[in-house]
C-alpha positions as CSV (number, residue, x, y, z in Angstrom):
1,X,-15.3,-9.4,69.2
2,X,-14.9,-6.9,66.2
3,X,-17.1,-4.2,65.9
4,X,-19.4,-3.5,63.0
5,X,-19.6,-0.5,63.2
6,X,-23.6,-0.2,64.0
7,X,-22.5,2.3,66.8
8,X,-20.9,4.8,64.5
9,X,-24.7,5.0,63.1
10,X,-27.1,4.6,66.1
11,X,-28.6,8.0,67.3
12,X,-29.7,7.3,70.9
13,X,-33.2,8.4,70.0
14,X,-34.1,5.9,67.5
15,X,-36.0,3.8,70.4
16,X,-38.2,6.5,71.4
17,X,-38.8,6.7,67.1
18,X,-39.7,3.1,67.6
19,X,-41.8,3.2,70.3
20,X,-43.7,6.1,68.9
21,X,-44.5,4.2,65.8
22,X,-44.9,0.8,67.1
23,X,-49.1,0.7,67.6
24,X,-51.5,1.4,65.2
25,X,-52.2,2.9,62.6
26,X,-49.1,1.9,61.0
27,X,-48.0,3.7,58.2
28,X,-49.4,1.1,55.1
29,X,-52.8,1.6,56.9
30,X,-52.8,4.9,55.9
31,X,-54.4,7.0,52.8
32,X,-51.4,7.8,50.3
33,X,-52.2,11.5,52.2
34,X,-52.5,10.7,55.3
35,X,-49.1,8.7,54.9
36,X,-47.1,11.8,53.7
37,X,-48.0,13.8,56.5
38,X,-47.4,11.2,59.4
39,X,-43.9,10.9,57.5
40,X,-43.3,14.9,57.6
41,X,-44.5,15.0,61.0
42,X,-41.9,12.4,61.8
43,X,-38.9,14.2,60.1
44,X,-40.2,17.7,61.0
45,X,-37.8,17.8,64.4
46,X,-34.4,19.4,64.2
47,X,-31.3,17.6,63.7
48,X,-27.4,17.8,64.5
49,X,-25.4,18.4,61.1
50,X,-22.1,18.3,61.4
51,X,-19.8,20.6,59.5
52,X,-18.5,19.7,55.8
53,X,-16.2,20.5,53.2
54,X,-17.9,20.6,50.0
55,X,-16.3,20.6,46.3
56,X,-18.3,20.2,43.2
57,X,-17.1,18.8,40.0
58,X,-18.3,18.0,36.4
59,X,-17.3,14.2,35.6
60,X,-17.3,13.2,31.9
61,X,-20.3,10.8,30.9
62,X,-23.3,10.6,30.9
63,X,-26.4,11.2,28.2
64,X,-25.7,14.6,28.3
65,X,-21.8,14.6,28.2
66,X,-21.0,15.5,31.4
67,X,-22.6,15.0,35.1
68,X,-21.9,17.0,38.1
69,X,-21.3,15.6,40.9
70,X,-20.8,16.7,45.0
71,X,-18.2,15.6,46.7
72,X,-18.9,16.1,50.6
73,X,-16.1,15.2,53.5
74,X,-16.2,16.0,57.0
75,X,-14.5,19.7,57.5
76,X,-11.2,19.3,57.6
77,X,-10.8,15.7,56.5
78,X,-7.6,15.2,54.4
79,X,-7.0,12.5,51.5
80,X,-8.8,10.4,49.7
81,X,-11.0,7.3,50.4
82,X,-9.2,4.6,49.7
């Protein structure tokens, strides 16, 4: 069977995300308020970020004539893409 890759993805503790969140109140019960803060409280927790090479550019385009952009890669990663 091939893989689809959902493993590169899943974070082990998305069930206990799930489980916390699976009984009332759900989130469109909420006031607009009370909403944002059960969402910050949710994404308050620390998280792994792994390292990066960063380069930014300016592309030509754009209503202003030119748009930068950030091009992010894992540290050390070499080549392109494609």
């Amino acid at each position: 069977m091939p893989s689809s890759g959902f493993s590169r993805y899943w974070n082990p503790r998305q069930p206990l995300f799930a489980a916390a969140t699976a009984d009332p109140p759900y989130l469109f019960d909420l006031s607009p308020a009370k909403g944002r803060k059960a969402v910050d409280e949710a994404q308050s927790g620390e998280i792994a970020k792994p390292a990066i090479d960063e380069e930014w550019i300016t592309v030509s385009g754009g209503p202003t004539g030119s748009v930068r952009a950030r091009i992010v890669k894992p540290a050390g990663a070499e080549g392109t893409s494609r």
